[in-house]
Structure formats: C-alpha cells, structure tokens
Short mmCIF file of C-alpha atoms and ligand atoms in Angstrom, two decimals:
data_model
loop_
_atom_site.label_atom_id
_atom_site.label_comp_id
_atom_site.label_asym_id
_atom_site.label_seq_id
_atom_site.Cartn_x
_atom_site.Cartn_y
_atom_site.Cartn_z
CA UNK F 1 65.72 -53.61 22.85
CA UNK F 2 61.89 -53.24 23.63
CA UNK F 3 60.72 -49.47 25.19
CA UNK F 4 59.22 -49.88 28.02
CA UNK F 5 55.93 -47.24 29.10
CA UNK F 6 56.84 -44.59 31.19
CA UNK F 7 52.99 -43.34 32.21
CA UNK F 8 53.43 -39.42 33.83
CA UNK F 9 51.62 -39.84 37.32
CA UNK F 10 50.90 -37.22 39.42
CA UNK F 11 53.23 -36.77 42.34
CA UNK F 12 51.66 -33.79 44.31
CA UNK F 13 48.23 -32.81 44.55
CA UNK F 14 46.90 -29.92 46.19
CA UNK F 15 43.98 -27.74 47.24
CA UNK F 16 43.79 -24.40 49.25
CA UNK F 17 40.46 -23.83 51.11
CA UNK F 18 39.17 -20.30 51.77
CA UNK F 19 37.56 -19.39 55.33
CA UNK F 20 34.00 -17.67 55.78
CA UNK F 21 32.18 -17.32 59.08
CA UNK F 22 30.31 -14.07 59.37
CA UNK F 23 28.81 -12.26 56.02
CA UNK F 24 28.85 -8.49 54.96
CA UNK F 25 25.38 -8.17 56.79
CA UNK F 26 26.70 -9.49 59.94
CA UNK F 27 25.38 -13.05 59.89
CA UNK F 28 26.89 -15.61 60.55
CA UNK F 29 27.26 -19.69 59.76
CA UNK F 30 26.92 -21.18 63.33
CA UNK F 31 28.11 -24.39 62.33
CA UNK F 32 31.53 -22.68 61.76
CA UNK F 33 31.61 -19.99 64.83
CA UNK F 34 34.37 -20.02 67.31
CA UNK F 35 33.71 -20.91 71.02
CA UNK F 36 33.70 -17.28 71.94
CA UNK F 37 31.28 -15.81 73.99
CA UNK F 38 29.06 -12.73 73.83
CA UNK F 39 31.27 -10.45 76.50
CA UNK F 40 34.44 -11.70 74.44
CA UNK F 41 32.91 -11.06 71.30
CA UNK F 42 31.84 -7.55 72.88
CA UNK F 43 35.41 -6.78 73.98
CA UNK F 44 36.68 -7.57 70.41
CA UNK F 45 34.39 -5.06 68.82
CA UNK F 46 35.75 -2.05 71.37
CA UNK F 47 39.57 -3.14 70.68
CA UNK F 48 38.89 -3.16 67.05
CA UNK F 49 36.86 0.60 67.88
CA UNK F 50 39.80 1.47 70.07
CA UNK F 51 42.36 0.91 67.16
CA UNK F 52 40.25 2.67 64.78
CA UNK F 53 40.38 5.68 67.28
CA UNK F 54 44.39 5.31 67.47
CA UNK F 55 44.47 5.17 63.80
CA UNK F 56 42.47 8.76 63.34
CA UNK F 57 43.56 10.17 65.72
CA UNK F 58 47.50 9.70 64.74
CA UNK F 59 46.74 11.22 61.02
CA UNK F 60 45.43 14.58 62.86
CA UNK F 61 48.49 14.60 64.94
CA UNK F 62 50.77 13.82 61.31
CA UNK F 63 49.18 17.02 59.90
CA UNK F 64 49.49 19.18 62.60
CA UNK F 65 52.75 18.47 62.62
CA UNK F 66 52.89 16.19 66.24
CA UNK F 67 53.85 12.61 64.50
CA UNK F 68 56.15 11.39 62.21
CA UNK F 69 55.18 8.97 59.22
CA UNK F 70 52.32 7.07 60.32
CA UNK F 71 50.77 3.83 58.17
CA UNK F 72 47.12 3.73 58.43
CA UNK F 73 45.38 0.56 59.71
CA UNK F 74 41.99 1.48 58.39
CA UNK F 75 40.11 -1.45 57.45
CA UNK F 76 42.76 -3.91 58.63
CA UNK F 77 41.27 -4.41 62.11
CA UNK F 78 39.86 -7.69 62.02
CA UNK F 79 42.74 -9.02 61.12
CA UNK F 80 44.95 -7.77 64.08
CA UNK F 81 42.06 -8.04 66.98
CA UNK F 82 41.05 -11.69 65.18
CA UNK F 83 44.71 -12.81 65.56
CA UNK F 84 45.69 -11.16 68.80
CA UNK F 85 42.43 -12.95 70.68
CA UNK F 86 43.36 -15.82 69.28
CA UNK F 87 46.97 -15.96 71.34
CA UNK F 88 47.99 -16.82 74.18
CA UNK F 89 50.15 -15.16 77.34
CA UNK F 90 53.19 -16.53 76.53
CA UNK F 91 53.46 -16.39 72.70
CA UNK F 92 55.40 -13.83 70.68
CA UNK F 93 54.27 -11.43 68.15
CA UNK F 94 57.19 -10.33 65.14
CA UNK F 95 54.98 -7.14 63.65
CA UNK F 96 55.92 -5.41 60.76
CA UNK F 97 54.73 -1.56 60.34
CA UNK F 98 51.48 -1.88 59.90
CA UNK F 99 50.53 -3.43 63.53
CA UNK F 100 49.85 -1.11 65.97
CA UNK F 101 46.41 -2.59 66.89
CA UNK F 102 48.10 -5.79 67.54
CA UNK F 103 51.30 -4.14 69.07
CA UNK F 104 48.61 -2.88 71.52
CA UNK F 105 46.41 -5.40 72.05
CA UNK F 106 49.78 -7.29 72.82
CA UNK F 107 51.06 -5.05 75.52
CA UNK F 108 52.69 -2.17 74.08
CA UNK F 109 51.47 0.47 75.65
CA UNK F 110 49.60 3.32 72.96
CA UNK F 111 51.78 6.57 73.99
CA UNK F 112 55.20 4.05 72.49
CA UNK F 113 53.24 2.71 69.33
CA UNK F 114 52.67 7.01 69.11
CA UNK F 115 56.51 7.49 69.89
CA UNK F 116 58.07 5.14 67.66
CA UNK F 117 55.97 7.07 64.84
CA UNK F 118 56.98 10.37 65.98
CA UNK F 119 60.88 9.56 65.98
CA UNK F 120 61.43 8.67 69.13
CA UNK F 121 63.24 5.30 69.54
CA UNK F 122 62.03 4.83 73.33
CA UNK F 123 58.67 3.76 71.17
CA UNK F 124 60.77 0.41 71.16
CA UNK F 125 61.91 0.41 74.91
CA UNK F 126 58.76 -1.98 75.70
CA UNK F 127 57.68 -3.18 79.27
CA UNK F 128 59.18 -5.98 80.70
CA UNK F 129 57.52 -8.94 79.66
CA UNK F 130 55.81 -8.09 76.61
CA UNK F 131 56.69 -10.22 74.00
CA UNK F 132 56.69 -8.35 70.72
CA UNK F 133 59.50 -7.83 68.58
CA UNK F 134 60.22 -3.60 67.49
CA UNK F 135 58.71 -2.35 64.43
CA UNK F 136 60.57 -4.29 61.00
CA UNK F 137 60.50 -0.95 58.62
CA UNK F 138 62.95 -3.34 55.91
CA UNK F 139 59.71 -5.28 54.10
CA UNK F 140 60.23 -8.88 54.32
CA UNK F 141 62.78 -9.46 57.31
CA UNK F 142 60.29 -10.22 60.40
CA UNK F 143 59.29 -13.49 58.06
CA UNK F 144 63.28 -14.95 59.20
CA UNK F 145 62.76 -13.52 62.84
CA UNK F 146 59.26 -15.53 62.93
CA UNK F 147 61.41 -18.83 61.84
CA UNK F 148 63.88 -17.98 64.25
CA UNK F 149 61.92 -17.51 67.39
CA UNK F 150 59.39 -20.49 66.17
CA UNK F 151 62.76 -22.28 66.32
CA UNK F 152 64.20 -21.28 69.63
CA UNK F 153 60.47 -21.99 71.15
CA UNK F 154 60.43 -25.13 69.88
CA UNK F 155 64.51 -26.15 71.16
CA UNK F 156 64.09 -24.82 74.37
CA UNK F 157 60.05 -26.94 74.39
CA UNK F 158 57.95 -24.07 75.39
CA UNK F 159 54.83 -24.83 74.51
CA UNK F 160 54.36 -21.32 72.47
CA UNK F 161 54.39 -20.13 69.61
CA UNK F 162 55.79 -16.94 67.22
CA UNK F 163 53.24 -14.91 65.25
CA UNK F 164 54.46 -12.96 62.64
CA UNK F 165 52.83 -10.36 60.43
CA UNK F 166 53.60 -8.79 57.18
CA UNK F 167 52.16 -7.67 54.08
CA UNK F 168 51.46 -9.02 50.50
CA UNK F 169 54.67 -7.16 49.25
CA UNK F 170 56.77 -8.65 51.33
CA UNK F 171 55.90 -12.36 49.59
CA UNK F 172 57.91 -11.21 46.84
CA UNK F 173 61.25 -10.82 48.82
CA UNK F 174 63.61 -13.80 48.87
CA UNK F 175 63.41 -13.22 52.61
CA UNK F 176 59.89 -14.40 52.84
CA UNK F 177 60.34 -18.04 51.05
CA UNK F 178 63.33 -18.09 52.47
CA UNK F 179 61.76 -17.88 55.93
CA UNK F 180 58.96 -20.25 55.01
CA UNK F 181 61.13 -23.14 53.83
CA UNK F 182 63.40 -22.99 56.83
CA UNK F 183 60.21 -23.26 59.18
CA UNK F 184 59.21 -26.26 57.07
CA UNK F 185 62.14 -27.70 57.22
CA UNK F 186 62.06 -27.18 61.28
CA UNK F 187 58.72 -27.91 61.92
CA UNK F 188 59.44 -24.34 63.72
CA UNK F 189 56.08 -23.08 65.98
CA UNK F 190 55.61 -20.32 64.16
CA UNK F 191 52.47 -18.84 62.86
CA UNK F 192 52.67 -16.80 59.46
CA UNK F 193 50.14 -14.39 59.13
CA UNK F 194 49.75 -12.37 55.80
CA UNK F 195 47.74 -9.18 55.75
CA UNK F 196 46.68 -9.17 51.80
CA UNK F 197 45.62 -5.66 51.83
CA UNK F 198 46.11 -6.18 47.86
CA UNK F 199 48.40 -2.73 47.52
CA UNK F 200 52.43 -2.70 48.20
CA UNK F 201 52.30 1.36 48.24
CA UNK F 202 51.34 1.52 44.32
CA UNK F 203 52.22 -1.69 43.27
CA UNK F 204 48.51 -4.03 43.33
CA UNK F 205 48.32 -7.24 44.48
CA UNK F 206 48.53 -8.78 40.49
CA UNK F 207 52.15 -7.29 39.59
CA UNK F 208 53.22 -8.97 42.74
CA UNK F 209 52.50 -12.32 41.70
CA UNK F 210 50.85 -14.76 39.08
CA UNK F 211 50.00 -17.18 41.30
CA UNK F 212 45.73 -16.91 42.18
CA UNK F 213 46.41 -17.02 45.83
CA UNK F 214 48.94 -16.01 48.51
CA UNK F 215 47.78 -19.05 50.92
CA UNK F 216 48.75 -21.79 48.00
CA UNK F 217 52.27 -21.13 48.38
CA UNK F 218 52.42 -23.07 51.60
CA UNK F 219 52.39 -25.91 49.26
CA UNK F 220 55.93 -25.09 48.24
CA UNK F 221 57.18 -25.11 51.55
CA UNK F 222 55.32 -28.55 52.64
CA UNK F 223 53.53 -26.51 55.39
CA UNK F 224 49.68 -25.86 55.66
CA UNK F 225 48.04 -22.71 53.86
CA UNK F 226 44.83 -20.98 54.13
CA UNK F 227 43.16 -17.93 53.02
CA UNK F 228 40.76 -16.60 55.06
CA UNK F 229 38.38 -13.11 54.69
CA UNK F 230 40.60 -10.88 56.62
CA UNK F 231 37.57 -8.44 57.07
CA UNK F 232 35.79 -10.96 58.95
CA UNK F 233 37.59 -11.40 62.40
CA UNK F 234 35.46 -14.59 63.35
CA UNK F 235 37.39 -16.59 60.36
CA UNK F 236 40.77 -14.90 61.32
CA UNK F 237 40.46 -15.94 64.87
CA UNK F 238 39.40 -20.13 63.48
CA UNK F 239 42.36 -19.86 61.55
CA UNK F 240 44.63 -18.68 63.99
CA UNK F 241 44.18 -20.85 66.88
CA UNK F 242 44.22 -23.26 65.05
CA UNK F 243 47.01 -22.84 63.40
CA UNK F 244 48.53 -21.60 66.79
CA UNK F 245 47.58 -24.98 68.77
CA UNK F 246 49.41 -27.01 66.01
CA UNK F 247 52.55 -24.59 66.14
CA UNK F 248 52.16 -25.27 70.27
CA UNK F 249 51.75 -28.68 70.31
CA UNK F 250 54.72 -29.86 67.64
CA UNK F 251 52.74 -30.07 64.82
CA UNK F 252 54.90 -27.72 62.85
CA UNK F 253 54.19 -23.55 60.96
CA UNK F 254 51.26 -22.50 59.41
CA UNK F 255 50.94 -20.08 56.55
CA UNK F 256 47.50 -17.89 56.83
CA UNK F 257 46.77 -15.18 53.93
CA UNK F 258 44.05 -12.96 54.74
CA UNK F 259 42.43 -10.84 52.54
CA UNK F 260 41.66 -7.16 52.99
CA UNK F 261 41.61 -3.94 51.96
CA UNK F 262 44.14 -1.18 52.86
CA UNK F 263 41.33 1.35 53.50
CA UNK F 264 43.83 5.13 54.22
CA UNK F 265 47.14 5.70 52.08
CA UNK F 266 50.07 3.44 52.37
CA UNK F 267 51.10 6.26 54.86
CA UNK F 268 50.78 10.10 55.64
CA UNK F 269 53.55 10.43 52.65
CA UNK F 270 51.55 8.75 50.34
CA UNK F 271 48.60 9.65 48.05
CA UNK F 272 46.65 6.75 46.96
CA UNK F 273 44.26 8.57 45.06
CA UNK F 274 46.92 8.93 42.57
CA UNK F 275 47.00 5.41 41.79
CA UNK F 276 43.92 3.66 42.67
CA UNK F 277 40.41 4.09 41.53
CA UNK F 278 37.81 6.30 44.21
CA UNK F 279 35.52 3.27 43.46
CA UNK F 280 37.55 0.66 44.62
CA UNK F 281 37.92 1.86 47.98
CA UNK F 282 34.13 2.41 48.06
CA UNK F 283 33.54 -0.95 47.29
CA UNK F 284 35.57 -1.81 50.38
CA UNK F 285 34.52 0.64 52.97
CA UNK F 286 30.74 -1.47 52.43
CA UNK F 287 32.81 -3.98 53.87
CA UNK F 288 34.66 -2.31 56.91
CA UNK F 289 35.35 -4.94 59.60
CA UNK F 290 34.23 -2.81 62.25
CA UNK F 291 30.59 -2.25 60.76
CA UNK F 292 30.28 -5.78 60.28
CA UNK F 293 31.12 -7.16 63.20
CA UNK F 294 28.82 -4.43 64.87
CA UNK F 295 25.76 -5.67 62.49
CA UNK F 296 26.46 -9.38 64.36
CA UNK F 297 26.48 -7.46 68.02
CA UNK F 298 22.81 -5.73 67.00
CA UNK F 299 21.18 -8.27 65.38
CA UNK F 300 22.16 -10.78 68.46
CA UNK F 301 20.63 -8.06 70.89
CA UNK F 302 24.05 -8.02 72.45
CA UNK F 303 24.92 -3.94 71.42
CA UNK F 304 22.68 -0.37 71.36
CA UNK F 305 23.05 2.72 70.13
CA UNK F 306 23.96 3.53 73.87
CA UNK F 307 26.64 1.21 74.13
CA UNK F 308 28.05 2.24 70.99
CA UNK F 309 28.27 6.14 72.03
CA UNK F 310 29.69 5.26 75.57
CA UNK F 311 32.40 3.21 73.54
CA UNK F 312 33.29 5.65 71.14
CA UNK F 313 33.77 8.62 74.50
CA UNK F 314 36.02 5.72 76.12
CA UNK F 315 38.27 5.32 73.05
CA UNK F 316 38.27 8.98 72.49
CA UNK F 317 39.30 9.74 76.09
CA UNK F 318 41.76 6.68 75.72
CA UNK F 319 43.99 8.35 72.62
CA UNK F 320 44.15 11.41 74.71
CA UNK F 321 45.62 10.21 77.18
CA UNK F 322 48.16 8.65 75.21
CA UNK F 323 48.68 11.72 73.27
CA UNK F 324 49.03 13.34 76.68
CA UNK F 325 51.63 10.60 78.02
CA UNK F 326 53.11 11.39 74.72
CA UNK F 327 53.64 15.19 74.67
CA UNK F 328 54.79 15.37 78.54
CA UNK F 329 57.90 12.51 77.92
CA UNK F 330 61.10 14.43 79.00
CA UNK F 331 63.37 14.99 75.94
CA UNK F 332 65.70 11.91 74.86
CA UNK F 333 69.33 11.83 75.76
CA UNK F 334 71.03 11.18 72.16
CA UNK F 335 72.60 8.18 73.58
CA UNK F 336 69.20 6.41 73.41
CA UNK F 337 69.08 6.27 69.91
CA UNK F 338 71.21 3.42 69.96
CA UNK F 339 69.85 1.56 72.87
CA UNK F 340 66.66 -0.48 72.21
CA UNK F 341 67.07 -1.91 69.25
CA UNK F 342 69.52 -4.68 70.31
CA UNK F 343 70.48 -6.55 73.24
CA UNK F 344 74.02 -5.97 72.42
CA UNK F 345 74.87 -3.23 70.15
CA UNK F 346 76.93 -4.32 67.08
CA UNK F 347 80.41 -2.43 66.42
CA UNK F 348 79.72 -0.25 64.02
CA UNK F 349 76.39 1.07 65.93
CA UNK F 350 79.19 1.31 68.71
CA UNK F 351 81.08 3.34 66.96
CA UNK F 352 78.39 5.61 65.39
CA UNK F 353 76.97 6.25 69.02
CA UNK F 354 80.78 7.13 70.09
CA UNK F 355 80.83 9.37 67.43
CA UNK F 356 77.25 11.00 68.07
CA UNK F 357 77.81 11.52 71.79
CA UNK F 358 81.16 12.74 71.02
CA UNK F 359 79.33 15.69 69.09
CA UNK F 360 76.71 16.46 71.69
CA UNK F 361 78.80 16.14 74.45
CA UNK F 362 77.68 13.83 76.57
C1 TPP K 401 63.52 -3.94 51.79
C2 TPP K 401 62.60 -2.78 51.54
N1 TPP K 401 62.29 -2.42 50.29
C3 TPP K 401 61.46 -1.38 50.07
C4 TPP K 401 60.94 -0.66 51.11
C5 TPP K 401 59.97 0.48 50.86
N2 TPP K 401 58.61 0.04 51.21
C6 TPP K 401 58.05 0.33 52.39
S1 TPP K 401 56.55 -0.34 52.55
C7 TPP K 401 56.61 -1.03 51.03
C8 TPP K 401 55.44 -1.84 50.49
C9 TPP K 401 55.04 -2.94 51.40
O1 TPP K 401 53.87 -3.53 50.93
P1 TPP K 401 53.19 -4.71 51.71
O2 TPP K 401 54.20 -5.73 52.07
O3 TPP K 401 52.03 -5.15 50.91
O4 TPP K 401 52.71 -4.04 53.08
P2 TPP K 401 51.63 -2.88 53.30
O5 TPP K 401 52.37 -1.58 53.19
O6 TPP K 401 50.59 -3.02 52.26
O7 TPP K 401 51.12 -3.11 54.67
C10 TPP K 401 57.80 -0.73 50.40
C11 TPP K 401 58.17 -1.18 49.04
C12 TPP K 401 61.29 -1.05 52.43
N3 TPP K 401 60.81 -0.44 53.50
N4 TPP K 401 62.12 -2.12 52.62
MG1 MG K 402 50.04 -4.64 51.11
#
C-alpha cells in the first residue's frame, strides 16, 4: 500500500495584546483614552487618594492594637478605582481580600471594610442593595462564585454582569481554571479580573507559573484575555468596560490580568523585607498609580497644590469618621457570628452556633 502525507497544520493560533494609555510621567496616548471627562477623571484621583488614606490609616490602627490582620492595598489602586468606574449600578462585585477600595467604591460602607478586619463578622452584614459578595479569605474560590453569578445573570437575562477579583496565586488553584472553563463553556457574564501584584505572600510571580503571561491563559478556556498595566487606571478602565459590555450584552467572560506591584507586606503578619529585594519595591513606588495619575491632572491644568491639600484633609477627616463609627458599635451578641455569611446557615454551622450560645447563655 502507498503512504499517504500527513502535513502537521496548525490548528490554533493565538496572540495576547498588552494595554497602555497613560505613561509613568502622566501622559497619555489620546488616540486610546476613555470617554471620561475631566470632573470624572478628578473624582477617580480622590477615590484612589481616599483608599490610600483607608489603607494607612488601618496599619496604625493594626499596631496599636485596634484592627485585626489587615492586607495592604498600596500601589494596587488603579486597579480597583479603574475597574469599579468602569461598572455599572446593577452589576456584582465577588472580591477577594485584597479589595477594600473596590468594596468601598461599591457600597460597603468604610467603618464594615474596618470591622471585618478587626474580627467582627457584622463587617459582612452589608446594606441592602449593595451587590458585593463577603470577603473570600480561601485563595481561589471567588473565581467559581464569579462563574456562578455570571451564570444566574445571564438565566434570569439581566443585562449585568459579575466582576470578580483575585490575585496571581490564586491562578494556580484548580479552582481558578476550573472557574474559567465553566464560564467558557456558559458564555457566563462574568468579568475576571486578576490583580498580578507578582508576590503570593513569598512565593514571586515565576514559581507560580511558566507560562510568560497570566492574560494568555484565556486561550485555554476559548474566552478573551488581556493584560493590561494595572498601575495605569486609564487602561484598566478600557479593558473593563469593555470587557463588561460584552459580558452584558451575551457576548460571553472575559479574562483581564493586570499587572502591578504589591507595594506594603502581604499583610500586618507579614515581613516582606525578608524575602524581597529593598530595590525592587523602589523601582515600583516610581511608578505608584496615584502619582501618576496626579502628573495627568497637573499637566492638563485640571489639579493644584490647593486642591491636592483640601483632598488629602477630606480623606483624612473621612477615615476618622469611620474609625469613629467603628469604635462606638455596641458589642456583638455571639449569635452573630454565624449570621451573615449565608442566607441559610448549613447544619453543622447550626449546630456549632447551638453549641456556642449554649456556652454563653443566650
Ligand atoms: C486555599 C488557601 N490556601 C492558602 C492560603 C494562605 N494564603 C493567604 S493569601 C495567600 C497568597 C495569595 O496570593 P495572591 O493570590 O497572589 O494574592 P495577593 O495576596 O498577592 O493579593 C496564601 C497562600 C489561603 N488563604 N487559602
Ligand atoms: Mg499576588
């Protein structure tokens, strides 16, 4: 019998772009710029100023003993102000633990972000109406909650869509590709953002994986994937709406990696100097989101040195208030331990709380 030629063709091809809109100096590529104007732009500078406040002032509180374990944001704010301007009302946000400026720009009020951090589980009892999933301490499971509400938007055609958050850790657990191939498979309208802050506590961003980005992996999953620089929050608000008006209108998840720096220690337990070079995080703090995006407000005549000092007073005055709001909640009746994590509490959380208000009797 004659062979026949059996050529190897290439069945998948694929190529993961990389978002830029405004430079280290502050400038920007107008071609590329979001529709956003100069009082919007304004008001994303003071959030991202507000959170930086929250973030300070919640490590003095940690060492004087007033909060619990508290993960820094530092140098992540872009990222969470870029991505919360960039939703709408009605869409939900699945944080991790590293969220709180998003958690807040979302709704939840600052003294609960504060509470939740200092032990008190009535950090979780949110308004009415704010749609944000609690705190996900376990790395990796918001990724299936993101699916899962993506889903349930999309069956019950609300035209919304679920934003989840996580870290570059939390690629590595099964629960992440796990999550992303189910919203593939769904077309779920869910949103997938990844804050590379390229540190998993002490692990860096090459023992987590070989591949060269976290944004490719979309591939895998037959969803989109982009990488965008997570320190500039012009990109991360392109890249989210428009990966939220495709989510909204049918058009299926998006994966978004954005790259950043995780600027404090994993958290007040932590000691990053002990692992990671002094130089490093010098490098990045010439790139601090918050400078940058100030360097765009000044050179576009849109912010002063006034402005500046009248913002910083507000935010100050802001976090003591919620420290204040904090400090003067009555004392929590054991039972509420139990009570705002889920709708309806699972038997052997039943039984624990039994047990536990057996003890204290109440
Ligand atoms: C399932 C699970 N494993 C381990 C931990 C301990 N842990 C807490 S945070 C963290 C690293 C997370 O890194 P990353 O996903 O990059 O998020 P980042 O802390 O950088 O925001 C680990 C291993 C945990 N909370 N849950
Ligand atoms: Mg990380």
């Amino acid at each position: 019998m004659k062979g026949v030629r059996m050529p190897r063709t290439q069945v998948y091809n694929a190529v993961t772009e990389r978002l830029e809109i405004l430079d280290t100096s502050g400038a920007v590529d107008e071609d590329l710029m979001p529709d956003l104007d100069s009082d919007r732009i304004r008001k994303i500078y003071c959030d991202m100023v507000q959170m930086r406040a929250m973030d300070e002032k919640a490590l003095k509180l940690q060492r004087q003993g007033r909060m619990g374990t508290w993960p820094p944001i530092k140098g992540q704010e872009a990222i969470q102000a870029g991505v919360a301007h960039a939703m709408q009302q009605d869409d939900w946000l699945i944080p991790a633990f590293r969220e709180h400026g998003i958690m807040l720009l979302r709704g939840v009020p600052g003294h609960l972000i504060y509470a939740y951090w200092a032990g008190d589980e009535r950090g979780s009892a949110y308004p009415d109406g704010v749609r944000v999933f609690p705190v996900a301490v376990p790395v990796g499971s918001q990724w299936q909650h993101g699916t899962g509400v993506g889903l349930s938007l999309k069956l019950r055609g609300e035209k919304a869509a679920a934003v989840t958050l996580g870290g570059d850790g939390s690629t590595s657990e099964g629960d992440f590709h796990e999550a992303m191939n189910c919203a593939g498979v769904f077309q779920t309208n869910s949103v997938f953002v990844i804050q590379n802050n390229q540190w998993a506590i002490s692990i860096p961003l090459h023992r987590q994986t070989a591949a060269e980005t976290l944004a490719q992996k979309a591939h895998a999953y037959g969803i989109p994937g982009i990488q965008v620089d997570g320190n500039d929050v012009f990109a991360v608000y392109s890249a989210t709406a428009e990966a939220l008006d495709r989510a909204r209108s049918g058009g299926g998840p998006t994966l978004i990696e954005a790259v950043t720096y995780r600027l404090g220690d994993h958290t007040t337990a932590d000691d990053a100097s002990r692992y990671r070079k002094d130089e490093e995080v010098a490098k990045w703090e010439q790139r601090d989101p918050i400078l940058r995006l100030r360097q765009y407000l000044e050179s576009h005549g849109l912010w002063d040195e006034d402005q500046e000092q009248v913002q910083q007073e507000q935010a100050q005055a802001w976090v003591d208030e919620q420290v204040a709001a904090l400090e003067s909640m009555p004392p929590q009746d054991p039972s509420e331990i139990f009570t705002h994590m889920y709708a309806d509490l699972p038997p052997h959380l039943a039984e624990q709380m039994a047990e536990v208000l057996e003890e204290v009797g109440s």
